Coordinates of C-alpha atoms and ligand atoms in Angstrom, one line a residue:
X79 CA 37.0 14.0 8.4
X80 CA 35.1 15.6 11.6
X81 CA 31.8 14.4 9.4
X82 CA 30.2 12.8 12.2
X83 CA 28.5 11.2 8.8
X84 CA 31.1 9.5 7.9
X85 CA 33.1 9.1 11.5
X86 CA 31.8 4.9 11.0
X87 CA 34.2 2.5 9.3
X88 CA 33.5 2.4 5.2
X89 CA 31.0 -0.2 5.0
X90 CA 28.9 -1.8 2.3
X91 CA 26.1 -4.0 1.8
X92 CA 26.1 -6.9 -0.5
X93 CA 22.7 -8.9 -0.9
X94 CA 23.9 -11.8 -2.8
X95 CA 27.0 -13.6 -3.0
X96 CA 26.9 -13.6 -6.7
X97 CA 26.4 -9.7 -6.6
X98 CA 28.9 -8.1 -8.5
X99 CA 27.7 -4.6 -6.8
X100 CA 27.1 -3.8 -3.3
X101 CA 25.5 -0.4 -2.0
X102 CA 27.6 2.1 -0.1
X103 CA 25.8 2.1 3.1
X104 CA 27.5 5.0 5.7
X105 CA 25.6 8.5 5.7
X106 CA 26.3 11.4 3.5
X107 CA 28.4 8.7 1.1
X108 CA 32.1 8.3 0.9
X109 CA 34.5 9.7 -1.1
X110 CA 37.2 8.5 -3.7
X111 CA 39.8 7.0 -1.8
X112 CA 37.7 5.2 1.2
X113 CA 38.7 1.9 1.6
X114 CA 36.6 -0.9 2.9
X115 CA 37.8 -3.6 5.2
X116 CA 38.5 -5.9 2.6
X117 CA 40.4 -4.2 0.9
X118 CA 38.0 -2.5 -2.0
X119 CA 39.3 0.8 -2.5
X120 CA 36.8 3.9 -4.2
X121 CA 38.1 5.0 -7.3
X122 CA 34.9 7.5 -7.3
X123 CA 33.0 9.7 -4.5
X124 CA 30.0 7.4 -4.3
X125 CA 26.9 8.6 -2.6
X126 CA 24.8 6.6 0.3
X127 CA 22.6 3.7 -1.3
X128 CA 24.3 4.1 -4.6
X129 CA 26.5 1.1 -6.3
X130 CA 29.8 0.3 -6.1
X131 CA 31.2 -1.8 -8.3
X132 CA 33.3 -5.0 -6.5
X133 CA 34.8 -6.4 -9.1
X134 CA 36.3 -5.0 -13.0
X135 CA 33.1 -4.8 -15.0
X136 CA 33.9 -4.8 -18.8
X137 CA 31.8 -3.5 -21.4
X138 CA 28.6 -5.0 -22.0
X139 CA 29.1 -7.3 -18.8
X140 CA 26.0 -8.2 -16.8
X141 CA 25.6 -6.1 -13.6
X142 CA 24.2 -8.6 -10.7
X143 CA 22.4 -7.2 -7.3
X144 CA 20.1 -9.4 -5.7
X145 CA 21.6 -12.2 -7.7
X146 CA 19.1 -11.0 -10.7
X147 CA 20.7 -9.1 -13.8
X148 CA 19.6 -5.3 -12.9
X149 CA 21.8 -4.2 -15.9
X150 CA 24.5 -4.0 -18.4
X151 CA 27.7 -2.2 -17.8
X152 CA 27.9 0.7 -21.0
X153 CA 31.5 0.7 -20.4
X154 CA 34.6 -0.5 -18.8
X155 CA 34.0 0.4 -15.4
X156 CA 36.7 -0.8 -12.8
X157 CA 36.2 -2.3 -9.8
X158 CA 36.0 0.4 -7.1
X159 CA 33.6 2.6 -9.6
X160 CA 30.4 4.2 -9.2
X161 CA 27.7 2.1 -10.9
X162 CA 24.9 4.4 -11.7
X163 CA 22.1 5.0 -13.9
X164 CA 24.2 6.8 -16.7
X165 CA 26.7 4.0 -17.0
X166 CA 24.5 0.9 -17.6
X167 CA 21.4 -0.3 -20.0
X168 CA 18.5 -1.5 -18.8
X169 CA 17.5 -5.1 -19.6
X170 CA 13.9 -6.1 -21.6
X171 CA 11.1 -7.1 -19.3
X172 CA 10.4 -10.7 -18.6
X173 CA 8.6 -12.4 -21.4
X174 CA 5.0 -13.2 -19.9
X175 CA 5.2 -17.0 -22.2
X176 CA 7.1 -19.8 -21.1
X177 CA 7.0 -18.7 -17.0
X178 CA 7.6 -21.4 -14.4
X179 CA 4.0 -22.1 -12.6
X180 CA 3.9 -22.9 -9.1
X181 CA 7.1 -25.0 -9.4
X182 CA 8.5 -23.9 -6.1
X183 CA 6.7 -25.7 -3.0
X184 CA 7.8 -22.9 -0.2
X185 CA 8.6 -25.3 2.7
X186 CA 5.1 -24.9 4.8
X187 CA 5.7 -22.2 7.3
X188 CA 4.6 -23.5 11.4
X189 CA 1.2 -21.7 12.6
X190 CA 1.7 -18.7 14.6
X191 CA -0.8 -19.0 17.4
X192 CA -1.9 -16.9 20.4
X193 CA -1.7 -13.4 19.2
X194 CA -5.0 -11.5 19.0
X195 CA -6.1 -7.6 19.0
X196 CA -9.2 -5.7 20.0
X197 CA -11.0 -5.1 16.8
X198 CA -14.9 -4.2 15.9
X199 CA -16.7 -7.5 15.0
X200 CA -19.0 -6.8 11.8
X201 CA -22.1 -8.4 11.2
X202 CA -20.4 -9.9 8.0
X203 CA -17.8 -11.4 9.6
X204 CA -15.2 -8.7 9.2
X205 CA -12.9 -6.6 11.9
X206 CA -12.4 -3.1 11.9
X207 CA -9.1 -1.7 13.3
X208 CA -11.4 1.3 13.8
X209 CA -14.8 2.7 14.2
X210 CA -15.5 5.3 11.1
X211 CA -18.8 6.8 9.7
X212 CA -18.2 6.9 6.1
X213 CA -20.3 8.9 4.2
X214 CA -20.1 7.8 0.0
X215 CA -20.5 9.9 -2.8
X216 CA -21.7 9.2 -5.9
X217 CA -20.2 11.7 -7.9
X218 CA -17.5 14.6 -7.3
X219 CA -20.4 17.2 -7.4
X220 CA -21.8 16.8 -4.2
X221 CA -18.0 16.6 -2.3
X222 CA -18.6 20.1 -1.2
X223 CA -21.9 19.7 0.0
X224 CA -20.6 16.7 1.7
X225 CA -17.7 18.7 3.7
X226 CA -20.0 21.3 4.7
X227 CA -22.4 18.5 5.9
X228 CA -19.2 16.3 7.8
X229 CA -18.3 19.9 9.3
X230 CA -21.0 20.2 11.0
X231 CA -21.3 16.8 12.1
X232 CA -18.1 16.7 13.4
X233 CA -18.6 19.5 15.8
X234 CA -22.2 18.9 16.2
X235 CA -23.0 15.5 16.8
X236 CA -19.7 13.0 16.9
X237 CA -18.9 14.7 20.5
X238 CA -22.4 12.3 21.2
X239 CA -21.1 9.4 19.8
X240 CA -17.7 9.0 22.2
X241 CA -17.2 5.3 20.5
X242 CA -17.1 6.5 17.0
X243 CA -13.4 7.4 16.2
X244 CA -14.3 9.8 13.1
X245 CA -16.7 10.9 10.4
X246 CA -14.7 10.5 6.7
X247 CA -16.4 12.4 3.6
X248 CA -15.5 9.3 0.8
X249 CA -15.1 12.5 -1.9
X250 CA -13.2 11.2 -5.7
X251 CA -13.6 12.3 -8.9
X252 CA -15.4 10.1 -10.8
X253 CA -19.3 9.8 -11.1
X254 CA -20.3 11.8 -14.5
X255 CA -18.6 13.1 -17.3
X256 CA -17.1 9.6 -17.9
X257 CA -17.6 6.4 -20.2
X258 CA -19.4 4.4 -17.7
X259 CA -20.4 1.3 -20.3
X260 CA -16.8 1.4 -21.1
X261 CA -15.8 -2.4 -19.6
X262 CA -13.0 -0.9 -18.0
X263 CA -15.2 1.4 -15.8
X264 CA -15.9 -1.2 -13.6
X265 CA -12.5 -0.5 -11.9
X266 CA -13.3 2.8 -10.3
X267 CA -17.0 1.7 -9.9
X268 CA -16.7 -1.3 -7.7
X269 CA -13.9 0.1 -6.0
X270 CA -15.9 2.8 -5.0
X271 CA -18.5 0.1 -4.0
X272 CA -16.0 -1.8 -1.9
X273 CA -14.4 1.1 -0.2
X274 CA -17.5 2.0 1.0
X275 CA -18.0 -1.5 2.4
X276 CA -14.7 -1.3 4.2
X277 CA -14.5 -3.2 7.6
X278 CA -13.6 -0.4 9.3
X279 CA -17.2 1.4 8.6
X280 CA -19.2 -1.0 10.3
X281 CA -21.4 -1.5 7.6
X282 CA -22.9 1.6 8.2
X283 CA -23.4 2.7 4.3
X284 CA -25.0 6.2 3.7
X285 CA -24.5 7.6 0.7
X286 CA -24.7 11.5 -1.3
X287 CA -26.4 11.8 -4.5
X288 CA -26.3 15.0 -6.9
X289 CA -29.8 13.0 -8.9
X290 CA -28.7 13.4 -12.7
X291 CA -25.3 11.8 -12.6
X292 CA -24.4 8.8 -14.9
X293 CA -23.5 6.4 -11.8
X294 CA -26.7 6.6 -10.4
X295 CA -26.8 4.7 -6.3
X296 CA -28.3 1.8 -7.5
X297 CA -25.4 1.3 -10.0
X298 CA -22.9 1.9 -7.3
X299 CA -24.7 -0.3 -4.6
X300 CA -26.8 -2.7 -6.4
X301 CA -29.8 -4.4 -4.4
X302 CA -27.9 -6.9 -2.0
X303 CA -24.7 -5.1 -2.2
X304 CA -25.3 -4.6 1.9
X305 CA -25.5 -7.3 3.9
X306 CA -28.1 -7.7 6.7
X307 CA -27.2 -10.5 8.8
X308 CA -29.7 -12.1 11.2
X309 CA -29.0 -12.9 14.7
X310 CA -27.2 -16.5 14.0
X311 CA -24.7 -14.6 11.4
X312 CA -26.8 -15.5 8.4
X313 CA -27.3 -13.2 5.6
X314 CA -30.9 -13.0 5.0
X315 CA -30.7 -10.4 2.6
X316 CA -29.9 -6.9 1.2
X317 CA -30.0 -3.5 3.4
X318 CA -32.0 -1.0 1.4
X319 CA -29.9 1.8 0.5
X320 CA -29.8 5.0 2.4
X321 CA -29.0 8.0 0.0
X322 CA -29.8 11.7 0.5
X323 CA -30.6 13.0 -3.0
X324 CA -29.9 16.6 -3.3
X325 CA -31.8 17.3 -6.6
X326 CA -35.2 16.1 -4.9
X327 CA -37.8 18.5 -4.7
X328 CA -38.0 18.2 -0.6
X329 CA -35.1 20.4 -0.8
X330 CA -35.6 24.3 -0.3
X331 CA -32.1 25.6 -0.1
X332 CA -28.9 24.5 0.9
X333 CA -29.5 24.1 4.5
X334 CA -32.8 21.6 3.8
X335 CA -29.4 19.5 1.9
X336 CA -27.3 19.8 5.4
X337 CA -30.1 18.9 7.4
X338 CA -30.8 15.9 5.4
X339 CA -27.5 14.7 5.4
X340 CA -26.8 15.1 8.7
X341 CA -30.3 13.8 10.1
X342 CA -29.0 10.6 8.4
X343 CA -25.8 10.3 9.6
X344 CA -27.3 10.5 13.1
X345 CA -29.3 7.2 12.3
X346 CA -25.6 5.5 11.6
X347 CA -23.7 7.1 14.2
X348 CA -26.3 5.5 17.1
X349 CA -25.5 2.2 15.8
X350 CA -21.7 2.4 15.3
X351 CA -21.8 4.4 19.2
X352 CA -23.5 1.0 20.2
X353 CA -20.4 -1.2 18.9
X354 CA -17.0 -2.5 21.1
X355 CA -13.7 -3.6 20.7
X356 CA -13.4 -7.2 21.5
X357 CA -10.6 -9.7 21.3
X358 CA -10.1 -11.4 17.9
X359 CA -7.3 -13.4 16.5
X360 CA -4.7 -11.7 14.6
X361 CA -5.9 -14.2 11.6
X362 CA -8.7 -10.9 11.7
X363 CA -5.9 -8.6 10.5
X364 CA -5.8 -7.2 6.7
X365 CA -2.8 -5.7 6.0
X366 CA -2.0 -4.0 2.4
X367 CA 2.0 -3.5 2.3
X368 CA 2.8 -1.1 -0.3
X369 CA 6.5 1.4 -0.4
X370 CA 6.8 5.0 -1.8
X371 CA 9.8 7.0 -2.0
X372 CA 11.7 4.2 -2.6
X373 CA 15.9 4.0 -2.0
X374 CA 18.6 1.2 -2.4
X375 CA 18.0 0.4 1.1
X376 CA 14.2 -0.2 0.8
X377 CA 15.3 -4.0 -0.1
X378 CA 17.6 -3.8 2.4
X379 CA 16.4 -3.3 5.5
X380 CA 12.4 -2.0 5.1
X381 CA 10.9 -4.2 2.6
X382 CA 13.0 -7.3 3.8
X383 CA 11.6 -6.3 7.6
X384 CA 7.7 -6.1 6.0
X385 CA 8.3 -9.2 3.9
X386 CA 9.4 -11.5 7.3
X387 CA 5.9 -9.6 9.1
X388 CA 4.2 -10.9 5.8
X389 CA 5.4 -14.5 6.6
X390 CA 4.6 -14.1 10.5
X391 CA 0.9 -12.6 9.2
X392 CA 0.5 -15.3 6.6
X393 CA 1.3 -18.3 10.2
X394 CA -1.3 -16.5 12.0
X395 CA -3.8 -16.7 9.0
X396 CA -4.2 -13.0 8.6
X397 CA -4.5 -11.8 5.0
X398 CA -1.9 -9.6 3.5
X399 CA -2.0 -8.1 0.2
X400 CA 0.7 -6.7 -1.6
X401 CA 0.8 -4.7 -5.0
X402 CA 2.3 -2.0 -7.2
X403 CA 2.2 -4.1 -10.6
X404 CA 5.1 -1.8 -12.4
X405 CA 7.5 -3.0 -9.3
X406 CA 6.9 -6.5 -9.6
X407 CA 6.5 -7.0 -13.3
X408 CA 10.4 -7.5 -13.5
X409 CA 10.0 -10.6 -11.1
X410 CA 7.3 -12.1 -12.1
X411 CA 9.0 -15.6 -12.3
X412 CA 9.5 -15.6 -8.8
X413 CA 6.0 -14.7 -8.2
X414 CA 4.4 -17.4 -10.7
X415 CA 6.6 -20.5 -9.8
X416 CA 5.4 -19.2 -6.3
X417 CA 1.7 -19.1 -7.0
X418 CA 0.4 -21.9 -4.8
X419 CA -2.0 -23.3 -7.9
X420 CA -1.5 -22.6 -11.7
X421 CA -4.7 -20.6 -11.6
X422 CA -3.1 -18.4 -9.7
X423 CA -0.2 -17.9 -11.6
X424 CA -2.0 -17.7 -14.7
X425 CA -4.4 -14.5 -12.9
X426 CA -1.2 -13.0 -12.0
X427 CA 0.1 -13.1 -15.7
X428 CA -3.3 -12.0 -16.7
X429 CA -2.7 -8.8 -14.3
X430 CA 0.7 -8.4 -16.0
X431 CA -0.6 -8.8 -19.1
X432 CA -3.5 -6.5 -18.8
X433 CA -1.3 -3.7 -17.4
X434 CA 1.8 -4.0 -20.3
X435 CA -1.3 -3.2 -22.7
X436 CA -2.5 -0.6 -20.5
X437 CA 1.5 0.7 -20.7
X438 CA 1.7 0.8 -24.5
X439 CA -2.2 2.2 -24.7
X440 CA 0.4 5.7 -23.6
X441 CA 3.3 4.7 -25.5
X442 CA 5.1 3.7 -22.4
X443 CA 6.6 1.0 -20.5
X444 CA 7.2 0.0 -16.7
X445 CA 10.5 2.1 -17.2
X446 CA 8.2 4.7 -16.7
X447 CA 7.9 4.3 -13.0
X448 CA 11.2 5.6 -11.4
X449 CA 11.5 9.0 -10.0
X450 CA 14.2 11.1 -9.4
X451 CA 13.9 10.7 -5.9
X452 CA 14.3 6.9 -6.8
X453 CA 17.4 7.6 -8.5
X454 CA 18.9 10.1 -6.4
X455 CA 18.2 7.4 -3.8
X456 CA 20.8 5.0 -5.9
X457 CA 18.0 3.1 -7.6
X458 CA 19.5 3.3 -10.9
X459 CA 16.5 1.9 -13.2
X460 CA 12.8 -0.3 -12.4
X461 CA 15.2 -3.4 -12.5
X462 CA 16.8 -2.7 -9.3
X463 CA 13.9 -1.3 -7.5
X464 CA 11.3 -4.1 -8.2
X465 CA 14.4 -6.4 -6.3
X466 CA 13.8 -4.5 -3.6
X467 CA 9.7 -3.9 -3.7
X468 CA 9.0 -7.6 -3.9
X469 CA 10.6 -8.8 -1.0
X470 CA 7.7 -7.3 1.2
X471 CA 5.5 -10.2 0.1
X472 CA 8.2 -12.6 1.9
X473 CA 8.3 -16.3 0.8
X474 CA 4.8 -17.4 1.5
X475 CA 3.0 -19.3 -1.6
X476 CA 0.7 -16.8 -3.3
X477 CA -2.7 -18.3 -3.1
X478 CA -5.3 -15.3 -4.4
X479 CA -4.9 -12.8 -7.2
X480 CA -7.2 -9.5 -7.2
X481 CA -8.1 -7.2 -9.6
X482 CA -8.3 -3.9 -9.6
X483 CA -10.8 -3.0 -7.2
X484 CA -11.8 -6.5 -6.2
X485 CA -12.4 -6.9 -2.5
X486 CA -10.2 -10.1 -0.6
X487 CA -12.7 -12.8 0.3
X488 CA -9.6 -15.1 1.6
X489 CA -6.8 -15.5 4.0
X490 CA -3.3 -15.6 3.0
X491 CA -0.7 -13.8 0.7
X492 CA -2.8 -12.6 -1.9
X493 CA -0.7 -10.3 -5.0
X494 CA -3.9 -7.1 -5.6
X495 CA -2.7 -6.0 -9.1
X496 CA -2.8 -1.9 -8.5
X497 CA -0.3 0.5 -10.0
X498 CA 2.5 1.2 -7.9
X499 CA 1.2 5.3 -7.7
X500 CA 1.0 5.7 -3.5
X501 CA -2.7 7.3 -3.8
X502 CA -4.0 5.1 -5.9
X503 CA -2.6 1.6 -4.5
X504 CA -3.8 3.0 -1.1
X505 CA -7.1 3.6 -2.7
X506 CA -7.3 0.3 -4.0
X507 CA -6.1 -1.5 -0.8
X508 CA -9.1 -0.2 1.1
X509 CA -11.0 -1.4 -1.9
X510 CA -9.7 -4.6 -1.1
X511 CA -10.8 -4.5 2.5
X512 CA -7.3 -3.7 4.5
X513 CA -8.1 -2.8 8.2
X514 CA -4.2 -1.7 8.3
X515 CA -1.6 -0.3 6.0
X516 CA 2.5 -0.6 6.1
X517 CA 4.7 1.7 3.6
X518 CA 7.3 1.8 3.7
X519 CA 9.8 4.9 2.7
X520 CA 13.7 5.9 2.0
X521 CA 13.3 9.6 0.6
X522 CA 10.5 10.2 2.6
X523 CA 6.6 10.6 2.3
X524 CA 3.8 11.9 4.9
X525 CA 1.6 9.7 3.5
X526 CA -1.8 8.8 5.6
X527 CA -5.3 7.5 4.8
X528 CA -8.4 8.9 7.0
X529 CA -10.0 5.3 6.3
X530 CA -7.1 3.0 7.7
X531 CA -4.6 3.6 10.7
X532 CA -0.7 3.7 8.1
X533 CA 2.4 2.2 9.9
X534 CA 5.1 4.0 7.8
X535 CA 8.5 2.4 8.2
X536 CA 11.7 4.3 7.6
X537 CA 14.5 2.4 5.3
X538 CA 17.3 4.9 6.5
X539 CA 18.3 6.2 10.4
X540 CA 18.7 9.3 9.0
X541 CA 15.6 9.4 7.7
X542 CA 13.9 8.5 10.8
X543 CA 16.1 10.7 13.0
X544 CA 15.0 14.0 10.8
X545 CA 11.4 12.8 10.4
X546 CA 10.7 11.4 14.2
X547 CA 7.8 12.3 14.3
X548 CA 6.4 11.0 11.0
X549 CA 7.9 7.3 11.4
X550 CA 6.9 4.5 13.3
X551 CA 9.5 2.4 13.0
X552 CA 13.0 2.7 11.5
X553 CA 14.3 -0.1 10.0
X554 CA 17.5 1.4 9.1
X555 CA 18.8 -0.1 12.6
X556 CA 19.5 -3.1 10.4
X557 CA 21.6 -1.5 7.6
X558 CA 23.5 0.3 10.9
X559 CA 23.5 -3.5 12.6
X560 CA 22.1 -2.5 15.3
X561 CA 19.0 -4.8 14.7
X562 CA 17.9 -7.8 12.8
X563 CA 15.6 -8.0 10.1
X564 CA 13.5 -11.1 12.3
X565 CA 13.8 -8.0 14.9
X566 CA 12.3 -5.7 12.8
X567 CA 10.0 -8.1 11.3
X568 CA 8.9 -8.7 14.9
X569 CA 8.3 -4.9 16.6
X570 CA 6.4 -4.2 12.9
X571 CA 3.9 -6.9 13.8
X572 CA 4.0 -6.8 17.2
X573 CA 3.0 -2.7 16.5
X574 CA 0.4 -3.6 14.2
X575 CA -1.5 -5.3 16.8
X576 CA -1.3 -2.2 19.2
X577 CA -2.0 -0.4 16.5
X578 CA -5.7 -2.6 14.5
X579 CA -6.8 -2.6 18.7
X580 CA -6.7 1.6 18.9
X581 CA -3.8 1.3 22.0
X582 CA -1.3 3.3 19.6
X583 CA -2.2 5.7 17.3
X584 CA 0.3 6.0 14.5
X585 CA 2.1 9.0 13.6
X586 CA -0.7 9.8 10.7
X587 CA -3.3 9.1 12.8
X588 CA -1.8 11.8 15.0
X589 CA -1.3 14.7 12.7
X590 CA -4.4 13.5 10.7
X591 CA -2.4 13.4 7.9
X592 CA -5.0 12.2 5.1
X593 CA -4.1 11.7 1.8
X594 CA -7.2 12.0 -1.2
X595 CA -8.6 8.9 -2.4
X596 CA -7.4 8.7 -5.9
X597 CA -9.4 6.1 -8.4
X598 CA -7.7 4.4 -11.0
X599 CA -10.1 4.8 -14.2
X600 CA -8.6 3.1 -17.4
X601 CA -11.7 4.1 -18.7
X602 CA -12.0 7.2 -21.1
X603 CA -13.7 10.5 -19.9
X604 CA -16.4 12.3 -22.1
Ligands
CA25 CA1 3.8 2.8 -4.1

């Protein structure tokens, strides 16, 4: 017993009072025999963030955790058991018919007023959290080209441009060799287009052309797709679109393709040079919440931290998005009767919809999401683990549904229907105009975005004792009582406005830890 893992008191962690499981919450687990303070002794060696059961479960008996059915016991399993994965049957999904619609009328939560950041005012209205040339590609061909060009410029010409925080290469895969009058190739198309109209790019849009691909630069960026904004903020019309083509015939060799490229970017890194910070109102702030690497503490103690920062972002009229349409589809009734109007409920059950078709398309349903890490993590089945994802969208009303790749034109808790893959909900977060990210994690991820500063928030001490210097903030403290969720909640946003104003650079930012854009094309390939 010199484990100093297990030198705290057994404890567990009990969400609802109807729960007939809690989660074992002490490091490294306990083993058979450990016996809580009321009494509950472990008939099994259960590990940390896996289920214990409180009560005698018979056979076929409803398994409870976050007073939601999560599963159904395949045997007797006695009350001081290990629930896990093996030993119960996952329920059916919601049915998408008969959901309630905006029945509940979340009390209306008191304006948050008085808290502002330093941001980058854009001529269309929008904040950056940071000052980025962005160079777009059309088409996966030209990504080398691209590096080679954002090399150079790097080492060249950004040490001229002190106010410009980087230079990002926007390179994907998509562009050619694809169906790109299949309808569902607008997803990757305009969320190509809205990435690269990201508010923390300035509106600075260049882009790379190879010449012969299928999505040509005036199919990615259509006439008007760039605002120019007069002097009084008016739009007064569309910014002709800057694209080095590198099949023209003014190019003789590859360094007449570098020069090019890099001649341009010059053009948009004297304007961005020209821009400062100045104080905005947190309502400024875009924040896409999203978790990866999920455990049984990620509704404990992370998500439940995010989701009261959600609620404190939604009082100071920010906008944040959340996502990840495989870990919310098993609570969709709490999202619909939460939907502020009926057409918003209905958009979300469209989004559901959509994506179960999309499922069975590869003979597969949202089952398919867990990982091991998931269940090694004591998330026994997608159940359980949407519980715990949908609590970082707090208890705001939902007043905007997004598709795929659809950028945010309002303020408030909008649901931005991606799948719950890290890369890809990232990728279509900036799509959706985020100046600022929040994952959170319970196995673990290095996740990071060149585009957008990441906050990644740690669901376990232990976690963020072995990865300090990954983590930003470790909400574990509230599974080890040490903090509050509210406190949590509370250094999260008070962080993120340190962060969106460049005083703090998060641990990402500091390693440049950068993660691929990944697109989500539903669309065939030819
Ligand atoms: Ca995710």
């Amino acid at each position: 017993m010199a484990d100093a893992n297990n030198s705290r008191a057994p404890l567990y962690i009990r969400i609802h009072a109807a729960d007939n499981v809690a989660i074992v919450a002490n490091d490294g687990g306990l083993k058979a025999g450990a016996t809580f303070s009321d009494g509950l002794v472990l008939v099994d060696n259960v590990p940390q963030g896996h289920k214990v059961a409180l009560a005698d479960l018979a056979e076929g008996e409803a398994i409870r955790r976050y007073d939601v059915v999560i599963g159904y016991a395949l045997k007797a399993l006695p009350r001081g058991s290990w629930v896990h994965e093996r030993v119960m049957r996952m329920p059916a999904a919601p049915e998408l018919d008969g959901l309630p619609i905006a029945t509940v009328k979340p009390p209306a939560l008191p304006p948050l007023e008085g808290y502002t950041f330093e941001g980058y005012r854009n001529a269309d209205g929008s904040v950056g959290s940071r000052n980025i040339l962005a160079i777009t590609q059309t088409v996966q061909c030209v990504a080398g080209v691209t590096d080679f060009a954002v090399q150079r410029i790097k080492a060249e010409l950004l040490p001229k441009y002190p106010n410009v925080d980087d230079v990002v290469a926007l390179a994907h895969s998509y562009g050619c060799g694809v169906a790109i009058d299949a309808p569902d190739a607008i997803v990757p198309i305009r969320t190509l287009r809205n990435i690269s109209l990201n508010p923390n790019f300035g509106g600075e849009v260049m882009v790379v052309s190879l010449g012969c691909e299928k999505l040509q630069p005036e199919r990615l960026l259509p006439p008007g797709s760039i605002p120019i904004v007069d002097k009084r903020g008016e739009v007064e019309g569309g910014a002709e679109l800057d694209v080095v083509c590198l099949q023209d015939d003014e190019h003789v060799g590859f360094m007449s393709m570098i020069d090019s490229v890099m001649r341009q970017a010059e053009t948009h890194l004297v304007r961005l040079n020209a821009r400062r910070r100045e104080t905005v109102p947190a309502s400024e702030l875009v924040v896409g919440v999203q978790c990866g690497g999920s455990d049984a503490f990620s509704g404990v103690t992370a998500n439940p931290a995010v989701g009261f920062c959600t609620d404190l972002l939604v009082r100071a009229g920010a906008t944040v998005m959340f996502s990840e349409t495989t870990e919310v589809r098993d609570g969709i009734d709490q999202l619909t009767s939460r939907a502020s109007t009926p057409e918003v409920a209905e958009a979300m059950i469209r989004e559901m919809a959509w994506y179960d078709a999309y499922l069975q398309k590869g003979r597969v349903d949202r089952s398919a999401n867990t990982t091991p890490g998931n269940k090694k993590g004591g998330l026994s089945n997608i159940v359980e683990k949407a519980m715990g994802s949908i609590v970082k969208s707090g208890s705001a009303p939902i007043t905007g549904v997004l598709s795929p790749g659809e950028k945010a034109t309002q303020k408030g808790l909008i649901y931005a229907a991606t799948p719950a893959s890290d890369f890809i909900c990232g990728t279509l977060q900036l799509a959706a105009g985020i100046n600022l990210h929040v994952f959170t994690t319970g196995r673990g991820t290095p996740y990071g975005l060149a585009e957008v500063p990441v906050i990644k928030v740690a669901t376990r001490s232990d976690l963020a004792r072995r990865w300090h210097d990954l983590m930003d903030v470790n909400a574990g403290r509230i599974a080890d009582g040490e903090a509050s969720i509210e406190d949590v909640g509370w250094e999260l946003f008070k962080l993120m406005l340190d962060v969106a104003s460049g005083r703090k650079k998060t641990w990402a930012e500091h390693w440049k830890l950068h993660n691929a854009l990944v697109l989500f094309n539903p669309a065939p390939v030819t």
